[in-house]
Tab-separated table of C-alpha atoms and ligand atoms in Angstrom:
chain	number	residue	atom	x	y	z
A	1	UNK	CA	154.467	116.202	129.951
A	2	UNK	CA	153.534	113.189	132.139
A	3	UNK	CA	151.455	110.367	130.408
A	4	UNK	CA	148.407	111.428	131.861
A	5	UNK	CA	148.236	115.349	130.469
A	6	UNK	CA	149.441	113.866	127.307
A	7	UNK	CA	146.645	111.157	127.236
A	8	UNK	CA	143.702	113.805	128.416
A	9	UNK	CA	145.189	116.254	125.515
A	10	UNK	CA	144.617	113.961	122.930
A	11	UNK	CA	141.576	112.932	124.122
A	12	UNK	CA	140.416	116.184	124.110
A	13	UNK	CA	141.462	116.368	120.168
A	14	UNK	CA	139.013	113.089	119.890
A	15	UNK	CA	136.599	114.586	121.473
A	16	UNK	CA	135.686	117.362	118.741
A	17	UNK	CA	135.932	115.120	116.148
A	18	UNK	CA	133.192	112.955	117.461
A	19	UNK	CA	131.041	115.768	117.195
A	20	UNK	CA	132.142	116.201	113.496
A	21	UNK	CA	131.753	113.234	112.207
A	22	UNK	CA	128.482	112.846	113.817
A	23	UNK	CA	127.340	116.085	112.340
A	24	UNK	CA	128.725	114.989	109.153
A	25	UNK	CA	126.778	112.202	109.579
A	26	UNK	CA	123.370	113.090	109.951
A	27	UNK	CA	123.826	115.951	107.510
A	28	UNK	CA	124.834	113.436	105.319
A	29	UNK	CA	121.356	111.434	106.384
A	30	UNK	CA	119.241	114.682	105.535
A	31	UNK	CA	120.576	114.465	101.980
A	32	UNK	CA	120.177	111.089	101.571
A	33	UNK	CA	116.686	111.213	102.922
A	34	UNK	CA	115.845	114.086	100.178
A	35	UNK	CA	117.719	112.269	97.613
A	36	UNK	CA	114.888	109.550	98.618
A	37	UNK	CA	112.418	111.854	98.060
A	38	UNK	CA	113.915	112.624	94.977
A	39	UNK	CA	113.593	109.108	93.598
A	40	UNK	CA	110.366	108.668	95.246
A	41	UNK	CA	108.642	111.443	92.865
A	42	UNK	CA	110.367	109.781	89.702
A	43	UNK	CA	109.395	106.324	90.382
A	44	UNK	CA	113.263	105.536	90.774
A	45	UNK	CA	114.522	102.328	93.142
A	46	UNK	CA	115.599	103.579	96.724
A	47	UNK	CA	118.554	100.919	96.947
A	48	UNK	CA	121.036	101.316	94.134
A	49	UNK	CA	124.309	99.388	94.600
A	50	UNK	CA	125.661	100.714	91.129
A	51	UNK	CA	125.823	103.891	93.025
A	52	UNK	CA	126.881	102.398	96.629
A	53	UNK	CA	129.546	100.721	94.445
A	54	UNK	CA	131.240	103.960	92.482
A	55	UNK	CA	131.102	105.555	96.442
A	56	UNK	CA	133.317	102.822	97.588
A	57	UNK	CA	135.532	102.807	95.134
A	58	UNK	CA	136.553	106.680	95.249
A	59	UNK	CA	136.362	106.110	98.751
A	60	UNK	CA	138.963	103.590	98.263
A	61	UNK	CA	140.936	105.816	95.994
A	62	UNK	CA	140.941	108.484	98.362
A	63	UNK	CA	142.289	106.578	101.096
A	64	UNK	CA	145.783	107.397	102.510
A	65	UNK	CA	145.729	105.222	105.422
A	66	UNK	CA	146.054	104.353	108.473
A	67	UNK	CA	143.020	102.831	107.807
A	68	UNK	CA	142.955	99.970	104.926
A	69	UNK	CA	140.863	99.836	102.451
A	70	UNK	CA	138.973	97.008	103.777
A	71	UNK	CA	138.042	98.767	107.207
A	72	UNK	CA	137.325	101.822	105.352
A	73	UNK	CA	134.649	99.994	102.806
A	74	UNK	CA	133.415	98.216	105.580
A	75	UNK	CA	132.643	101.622	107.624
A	76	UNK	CA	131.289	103.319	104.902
A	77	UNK	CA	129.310	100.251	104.218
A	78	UNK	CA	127.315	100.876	107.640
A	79	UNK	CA	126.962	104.081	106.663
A	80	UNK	CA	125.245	103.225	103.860
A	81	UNK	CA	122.823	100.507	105.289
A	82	UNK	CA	121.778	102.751	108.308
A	83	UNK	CA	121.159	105.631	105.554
A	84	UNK	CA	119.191	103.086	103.461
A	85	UNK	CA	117.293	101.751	106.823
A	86	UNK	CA	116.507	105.765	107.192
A	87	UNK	CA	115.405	106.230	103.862
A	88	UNK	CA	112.944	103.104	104.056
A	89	UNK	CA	111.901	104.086	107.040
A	90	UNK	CA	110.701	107.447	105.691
A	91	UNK	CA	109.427	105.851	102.831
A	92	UNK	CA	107.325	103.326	104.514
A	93	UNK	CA	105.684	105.928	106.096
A	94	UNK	CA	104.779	108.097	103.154
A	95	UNK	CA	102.741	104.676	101.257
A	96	UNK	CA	99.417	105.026	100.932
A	97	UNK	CA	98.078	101.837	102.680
A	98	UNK	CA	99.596	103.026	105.507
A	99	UNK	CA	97.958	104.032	108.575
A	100	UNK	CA	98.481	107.841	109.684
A	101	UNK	CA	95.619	108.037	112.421
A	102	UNK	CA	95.269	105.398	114.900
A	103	UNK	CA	91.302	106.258	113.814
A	104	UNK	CA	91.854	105.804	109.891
A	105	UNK	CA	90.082	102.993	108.651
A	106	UNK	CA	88.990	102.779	104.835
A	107	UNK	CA	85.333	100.959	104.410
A	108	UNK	CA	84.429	99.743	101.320
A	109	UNK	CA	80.649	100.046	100.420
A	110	UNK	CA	78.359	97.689	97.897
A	111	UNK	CA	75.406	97.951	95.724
A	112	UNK	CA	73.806	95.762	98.644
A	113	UNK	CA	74.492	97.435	101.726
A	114	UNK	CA	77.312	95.345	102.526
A	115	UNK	CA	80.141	97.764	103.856
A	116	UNK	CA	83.616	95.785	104.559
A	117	UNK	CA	85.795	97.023	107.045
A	118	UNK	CA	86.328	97.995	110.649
A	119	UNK	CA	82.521	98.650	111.807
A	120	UNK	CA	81.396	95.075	111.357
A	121	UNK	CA	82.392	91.315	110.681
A	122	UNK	CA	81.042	89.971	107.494
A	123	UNK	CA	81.413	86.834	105.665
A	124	UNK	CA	81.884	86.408	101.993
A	125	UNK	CA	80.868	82.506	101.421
A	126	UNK	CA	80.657	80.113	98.206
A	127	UNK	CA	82.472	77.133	96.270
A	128	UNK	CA	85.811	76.840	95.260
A	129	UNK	CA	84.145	77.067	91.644
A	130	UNK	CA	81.041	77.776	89.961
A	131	UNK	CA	80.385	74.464	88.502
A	132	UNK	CA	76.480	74.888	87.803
A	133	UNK	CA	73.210	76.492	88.667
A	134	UNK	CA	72.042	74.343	90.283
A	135	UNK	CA	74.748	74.570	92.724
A	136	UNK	CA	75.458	78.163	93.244
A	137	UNK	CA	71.471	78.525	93.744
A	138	UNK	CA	71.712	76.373	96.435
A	139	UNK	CA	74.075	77.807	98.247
A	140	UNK	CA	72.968	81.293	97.307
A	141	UNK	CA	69.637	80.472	99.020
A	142	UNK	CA	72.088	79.509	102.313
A	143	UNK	CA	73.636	82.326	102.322
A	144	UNK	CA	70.968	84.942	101.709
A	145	UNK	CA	69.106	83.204	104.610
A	146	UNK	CA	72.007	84.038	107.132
A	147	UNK	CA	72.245	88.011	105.695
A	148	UNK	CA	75.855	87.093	104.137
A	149	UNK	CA	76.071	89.760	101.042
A	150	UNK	CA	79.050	88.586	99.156
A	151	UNK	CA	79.039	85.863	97.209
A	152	UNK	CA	82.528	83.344	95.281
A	153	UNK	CA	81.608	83.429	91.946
A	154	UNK	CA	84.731	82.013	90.700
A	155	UNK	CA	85.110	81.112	86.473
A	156	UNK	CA	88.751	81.104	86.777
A	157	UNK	CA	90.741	78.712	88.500
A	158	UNK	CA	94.274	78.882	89.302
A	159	UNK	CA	95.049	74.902	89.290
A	160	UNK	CA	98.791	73.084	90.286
A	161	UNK	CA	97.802	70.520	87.102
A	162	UNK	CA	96.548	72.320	83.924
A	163	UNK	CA	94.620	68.944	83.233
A	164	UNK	CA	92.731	69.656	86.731
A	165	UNK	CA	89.243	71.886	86.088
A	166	UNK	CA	90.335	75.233	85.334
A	167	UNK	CA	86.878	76.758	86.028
A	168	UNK	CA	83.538	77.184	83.791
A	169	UNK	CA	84.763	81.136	82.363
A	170	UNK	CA	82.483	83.172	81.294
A	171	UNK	CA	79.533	80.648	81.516
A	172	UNK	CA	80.838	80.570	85.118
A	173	UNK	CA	80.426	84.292	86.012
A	174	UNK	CA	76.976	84.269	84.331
A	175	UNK	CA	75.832	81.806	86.330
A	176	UNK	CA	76.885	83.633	89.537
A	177	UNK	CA	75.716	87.084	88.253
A	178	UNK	CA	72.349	85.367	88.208
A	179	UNK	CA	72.321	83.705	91.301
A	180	UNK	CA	73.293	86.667	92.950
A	181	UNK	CA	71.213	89.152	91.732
A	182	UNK	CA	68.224	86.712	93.064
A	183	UNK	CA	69.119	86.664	96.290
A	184	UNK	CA	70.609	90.321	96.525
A	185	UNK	CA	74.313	89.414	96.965
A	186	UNK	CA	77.332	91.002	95.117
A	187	UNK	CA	79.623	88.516	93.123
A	188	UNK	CA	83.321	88.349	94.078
A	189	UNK	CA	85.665	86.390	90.808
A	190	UNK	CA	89.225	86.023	91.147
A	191	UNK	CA	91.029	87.797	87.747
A	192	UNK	CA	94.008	85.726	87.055
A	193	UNK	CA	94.696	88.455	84.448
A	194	UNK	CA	94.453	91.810	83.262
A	195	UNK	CA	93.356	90.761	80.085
A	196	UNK	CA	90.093	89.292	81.372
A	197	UNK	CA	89.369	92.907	83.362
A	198	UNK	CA	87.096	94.160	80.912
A	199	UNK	CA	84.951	90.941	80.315
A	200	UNK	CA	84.352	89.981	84.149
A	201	UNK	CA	84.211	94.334	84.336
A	202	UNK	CA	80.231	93.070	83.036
A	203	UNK	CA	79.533	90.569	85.468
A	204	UNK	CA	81.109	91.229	88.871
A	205	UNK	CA	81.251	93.483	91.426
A	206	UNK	CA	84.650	93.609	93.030
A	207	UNK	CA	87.804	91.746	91.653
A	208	UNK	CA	89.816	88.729	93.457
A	209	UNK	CA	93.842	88.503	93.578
A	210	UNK	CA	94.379	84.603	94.429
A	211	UNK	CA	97.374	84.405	96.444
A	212	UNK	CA	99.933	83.134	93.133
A	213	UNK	CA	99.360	86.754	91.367
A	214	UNK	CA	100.172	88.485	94.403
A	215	UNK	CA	102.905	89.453	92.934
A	216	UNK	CA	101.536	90.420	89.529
A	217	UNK	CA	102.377	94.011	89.048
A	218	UNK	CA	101.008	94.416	85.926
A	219	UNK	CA	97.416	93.004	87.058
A	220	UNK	CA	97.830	95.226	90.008
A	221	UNK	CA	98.429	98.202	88.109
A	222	UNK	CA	95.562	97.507	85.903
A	223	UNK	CA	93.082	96.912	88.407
A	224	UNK	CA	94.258	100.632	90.104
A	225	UNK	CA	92.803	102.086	87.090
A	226	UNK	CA	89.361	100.017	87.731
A	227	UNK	CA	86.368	101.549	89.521
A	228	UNK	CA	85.383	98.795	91.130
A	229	UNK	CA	86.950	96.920	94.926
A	230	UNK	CA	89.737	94.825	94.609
A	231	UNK	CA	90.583	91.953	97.194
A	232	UNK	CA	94.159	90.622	97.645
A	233	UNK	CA	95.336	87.322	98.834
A	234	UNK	CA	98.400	87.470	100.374
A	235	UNK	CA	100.874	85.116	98.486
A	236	UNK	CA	101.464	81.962	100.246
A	237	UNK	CA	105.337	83.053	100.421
A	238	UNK	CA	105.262	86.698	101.169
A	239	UNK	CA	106.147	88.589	104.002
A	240	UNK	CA	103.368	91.350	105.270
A	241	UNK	CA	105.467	93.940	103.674
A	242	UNK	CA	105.673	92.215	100.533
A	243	UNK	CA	101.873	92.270	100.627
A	244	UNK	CA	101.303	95.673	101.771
A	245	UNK	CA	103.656	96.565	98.931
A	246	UNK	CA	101.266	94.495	96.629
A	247	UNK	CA	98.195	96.729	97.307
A	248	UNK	CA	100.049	99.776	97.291
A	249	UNK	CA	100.519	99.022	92.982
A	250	UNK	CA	96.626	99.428	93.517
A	251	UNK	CA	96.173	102.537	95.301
A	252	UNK	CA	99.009	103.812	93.821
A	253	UNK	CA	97.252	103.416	90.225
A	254	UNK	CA	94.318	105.247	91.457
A	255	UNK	CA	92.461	102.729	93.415
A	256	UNK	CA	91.714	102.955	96.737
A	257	UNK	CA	88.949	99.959	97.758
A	258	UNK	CA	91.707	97.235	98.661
A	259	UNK	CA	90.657	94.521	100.813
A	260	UNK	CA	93.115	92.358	102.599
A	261	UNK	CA	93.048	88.542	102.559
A	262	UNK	CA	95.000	86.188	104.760
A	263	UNK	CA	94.850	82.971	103.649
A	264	UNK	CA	97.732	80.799	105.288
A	265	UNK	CA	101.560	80.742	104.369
A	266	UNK	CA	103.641	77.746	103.591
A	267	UNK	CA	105.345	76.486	106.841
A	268	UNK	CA	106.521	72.504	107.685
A	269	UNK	CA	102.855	72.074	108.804
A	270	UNK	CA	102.086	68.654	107.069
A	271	UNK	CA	98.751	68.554	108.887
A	272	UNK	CA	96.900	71.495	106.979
A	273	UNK	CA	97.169	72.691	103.193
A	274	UNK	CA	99.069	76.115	104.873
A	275	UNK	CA	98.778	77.636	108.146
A	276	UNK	CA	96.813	80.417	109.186
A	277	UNK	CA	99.130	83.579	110.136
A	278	UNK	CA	96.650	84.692	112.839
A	279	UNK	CA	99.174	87.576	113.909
A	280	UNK	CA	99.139	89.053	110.556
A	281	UNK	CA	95.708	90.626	111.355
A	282	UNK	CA	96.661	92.772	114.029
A	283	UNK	CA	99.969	93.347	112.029
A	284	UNK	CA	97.809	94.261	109.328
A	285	UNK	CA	95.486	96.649	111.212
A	286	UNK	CA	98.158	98.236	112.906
A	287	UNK	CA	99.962	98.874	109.800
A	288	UNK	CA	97.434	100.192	107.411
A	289	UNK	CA	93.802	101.044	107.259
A	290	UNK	CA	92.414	98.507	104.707
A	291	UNK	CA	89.872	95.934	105.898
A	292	UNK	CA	91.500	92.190	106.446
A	293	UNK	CA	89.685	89.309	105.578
A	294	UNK	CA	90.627	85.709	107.368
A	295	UNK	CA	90.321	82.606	104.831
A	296	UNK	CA	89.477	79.839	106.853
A	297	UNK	CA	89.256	77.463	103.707
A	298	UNK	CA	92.422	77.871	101.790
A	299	UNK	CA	94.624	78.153	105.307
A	300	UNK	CA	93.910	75.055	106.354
A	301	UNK	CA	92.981	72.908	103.416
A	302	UNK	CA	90.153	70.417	105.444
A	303	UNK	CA	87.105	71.259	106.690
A	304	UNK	CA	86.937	69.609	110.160
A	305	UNK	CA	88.793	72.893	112.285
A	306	UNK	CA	86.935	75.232	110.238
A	307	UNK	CA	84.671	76.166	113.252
A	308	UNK	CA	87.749	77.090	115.499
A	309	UNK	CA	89.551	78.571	112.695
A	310	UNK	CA	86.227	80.747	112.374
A	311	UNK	CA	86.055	81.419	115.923
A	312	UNK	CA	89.745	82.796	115.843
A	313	UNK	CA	88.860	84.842	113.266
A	314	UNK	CA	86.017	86.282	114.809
A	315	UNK	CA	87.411	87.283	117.328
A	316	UNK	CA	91.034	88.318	116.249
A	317	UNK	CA	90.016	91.843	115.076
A	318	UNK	CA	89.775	90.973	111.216
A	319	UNK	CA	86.892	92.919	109.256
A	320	UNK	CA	85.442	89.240	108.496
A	321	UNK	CA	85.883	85.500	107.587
A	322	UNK	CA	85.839	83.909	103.689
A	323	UNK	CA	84.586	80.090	103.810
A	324	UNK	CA	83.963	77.557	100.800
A	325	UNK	CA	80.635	76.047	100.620
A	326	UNK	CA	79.494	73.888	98.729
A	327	UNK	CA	76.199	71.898	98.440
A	328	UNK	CA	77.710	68.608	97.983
A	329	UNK	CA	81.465	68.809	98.387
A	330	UNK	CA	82.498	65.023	98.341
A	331	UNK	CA	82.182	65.722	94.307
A	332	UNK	CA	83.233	69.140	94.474
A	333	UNK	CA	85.562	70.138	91.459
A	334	UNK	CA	87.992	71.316	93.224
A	335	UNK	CA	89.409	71.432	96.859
A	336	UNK	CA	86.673	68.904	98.221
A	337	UNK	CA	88.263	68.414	101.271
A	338	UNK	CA	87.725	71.981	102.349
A	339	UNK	CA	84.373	73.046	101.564
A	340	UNK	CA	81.529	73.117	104.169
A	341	UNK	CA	78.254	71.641	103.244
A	342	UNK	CA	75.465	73.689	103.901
A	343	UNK	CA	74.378	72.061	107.202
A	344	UNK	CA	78.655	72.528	108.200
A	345	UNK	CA	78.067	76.426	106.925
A	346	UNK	CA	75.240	76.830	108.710
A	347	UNK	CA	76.921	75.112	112.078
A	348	UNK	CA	79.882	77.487	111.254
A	349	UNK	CA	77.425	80.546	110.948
A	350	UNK	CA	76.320	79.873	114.457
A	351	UNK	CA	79.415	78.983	115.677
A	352	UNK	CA	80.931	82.797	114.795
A	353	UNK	CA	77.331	84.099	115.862
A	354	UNK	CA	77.809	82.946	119.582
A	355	UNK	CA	81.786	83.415	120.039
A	356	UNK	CA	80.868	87.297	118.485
A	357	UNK	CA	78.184	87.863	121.823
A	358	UNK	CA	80.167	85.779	124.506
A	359	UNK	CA	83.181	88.562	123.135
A	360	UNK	CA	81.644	91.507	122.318
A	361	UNK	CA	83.410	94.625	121.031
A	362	UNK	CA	86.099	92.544	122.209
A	363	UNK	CA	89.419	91.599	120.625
A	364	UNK	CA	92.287	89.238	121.325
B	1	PEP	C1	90.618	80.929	96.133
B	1	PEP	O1	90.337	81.474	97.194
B	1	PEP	O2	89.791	80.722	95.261
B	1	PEP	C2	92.009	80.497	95.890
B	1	PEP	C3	92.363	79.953	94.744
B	1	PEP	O3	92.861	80.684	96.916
B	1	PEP	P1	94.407	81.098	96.897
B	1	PEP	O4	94.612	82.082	95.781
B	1	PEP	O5	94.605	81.696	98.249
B	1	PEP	O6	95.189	79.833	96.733
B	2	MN	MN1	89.442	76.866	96.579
């Protein structure tokens, strides 16, 4: 038999075998896919090297060549990360913050009217702190004269230095309860954790994730079991899926009024506090249905680029814009450098006002 015939014969043998092993293969996908499901139900991990481990090892075992053990695991090993790739894949699209309609888009409502998410662009607006009456009725009054709905109402403060003001507490969150039931706002307050729940339960109307209990499963679980809105900052560190993850403990406990918060990430920047991940609201809004919320405070740590910060915002499809003000913010407890006076907020308000006609029903 000439070289040729004998060549085309055993390629004929390969051929076949191909088709095997790639049946094999994606029948050995379908299982892994309902073993996913499996562990899915149960609350079980997806990714288990104990298991990849023992598979590599009989593998191993079984092995009578030509191939050495070392090609073989590292075959197999491919095997295994496009499976798990598969299996995350499917996953991912089962999640409950996820978007399955290009037309799904959850809107949360309030005691005051204000709905957040996808119809309009609202602003939720106040200081860094509550530090007195005094100053969160002035900038109640502000706010209630430009029809914002949502007021900061924040007791709790998550400081770098313990000896820096850790917030008024409970005093705090009376304060804002009582400024904002004068002027007809709701009160935000950040819950830095789940033990608080049921005390701030009597004075607020939606809960607040700051971006360093992102993270914080067991505060996320406990506020899915609350009846009230919960907003999440994403984590100055995380990646989007990371995040999306984080309010999917909520809706997965039973909660489904999440509200999404970008408020900057760490990068080399050394000319802002963080910088503003602009792309994660379209990321965001392609990805899941919840209503995103651009902090123009917190991203950028100074107050002189909040007007084009709000602009961007205003215009980048997010569901609205989160500002600090403060009435006099040179002596502001904490983050002075970022909080708008009320003439800047009032600037800003106009500011986001114009941009919103010159680009109507438009987005970048
Ligand atoms: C805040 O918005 O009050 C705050 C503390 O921000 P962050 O959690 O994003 O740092
Ligand atoms: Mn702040």
């Amino acid at each position: 038999m000439s070289a040729t015939s004998r060549l085309k014969e055993l390629r004929d043998k390969i051929d076949p075998i191909n088709m095997q092993i790639l049946d094999l293969l994606n029948q050995r996908a379908e299982i892994a896919l309902e073993i996913g499901k499996v562990q899915q139900e149960s609350g079980t991990r997806i990714y288990d090297p104990q298991r990849e481990a023992e598979m590599l090892t009989a593998l191993q075992l079984a092995n009578e060549g030509p191939f050495s053990n070392e090609t073989i695991s590292n075959l197999f090993r491919e095997v295994f990360r496009a499976t798990l790739h598969l299996e995350e894949e499917d996953a991912r699209e089962t999640i409950l913050v996820q978007r399955k309609q290009p037309d799904q888009h959850t809107i949360i409502e309030f005691s005051n009217g204000l709905r957040l998410g996808n119809e309009t662009f609202e602003i939720i607006a106040g200081p860094c702190a509550v530090e007195s009456y005094e100053q969160m009725d002035a900038v109640g009054a502000v706010l209630a004269e430009r029809g914002v709905k949502m007021i900061r109402g924040m007791g709790y403060k998550p400081r770098t230095s313990p000896y820096d003001f850790q917030g008024m507490g409970e005093e705090g969150l009376k304060i804002a309860r009582q400024v904002a039931n004068k002027y007809g706002l709701v009160v935000i307050s950040e819950v830095l954790d789940m033990s608080l729940i049921p005390m701030m339960d009597e004075y607020v109307d939606a809960f607040w994730v700051g971006a360093r209990n992102m993270q914080n499963s067991f505060l996320l679980r406990a506020l899915g079991k609350q009846s009230k809105p919960v907003l999440l900052k994403r984590g100055f560190g995380a990646t989007l899926k990371e995040f999306i993850y984080a309010a999917e403990y909520v809706m997965a406990s039973g909660n489904e009024q999440v509200i999404l918060m970008e408020r900057g990430i760490r990068t080399f920047s050394e000319w802002t506090r963080n910088t503003l991940d602009i792309s994660a609201v379209p990321l965001l809004k392609q990805e899941t249905h919840l209503p995103i919320i651009v902090d123009i405070s917190h991203s950028a740590g100074r107050r002189d680029i909040a007007n084009p910060l709000g602009r961007v915002a205003r215009v980048s499809g997010a569901d609205g814009l989160m500002v600090e003000v403060h009435p006099n913010p040179d002596v502001a407890m904490s983050d002075a450098k970022q909080q708008l006076n009320l003439e800047q907020f009032n600037q800003l308000m106009d500011d986001v006002e114009s941009i919103a006609t010159r680009y109507k029903h438009e987005t970048v």
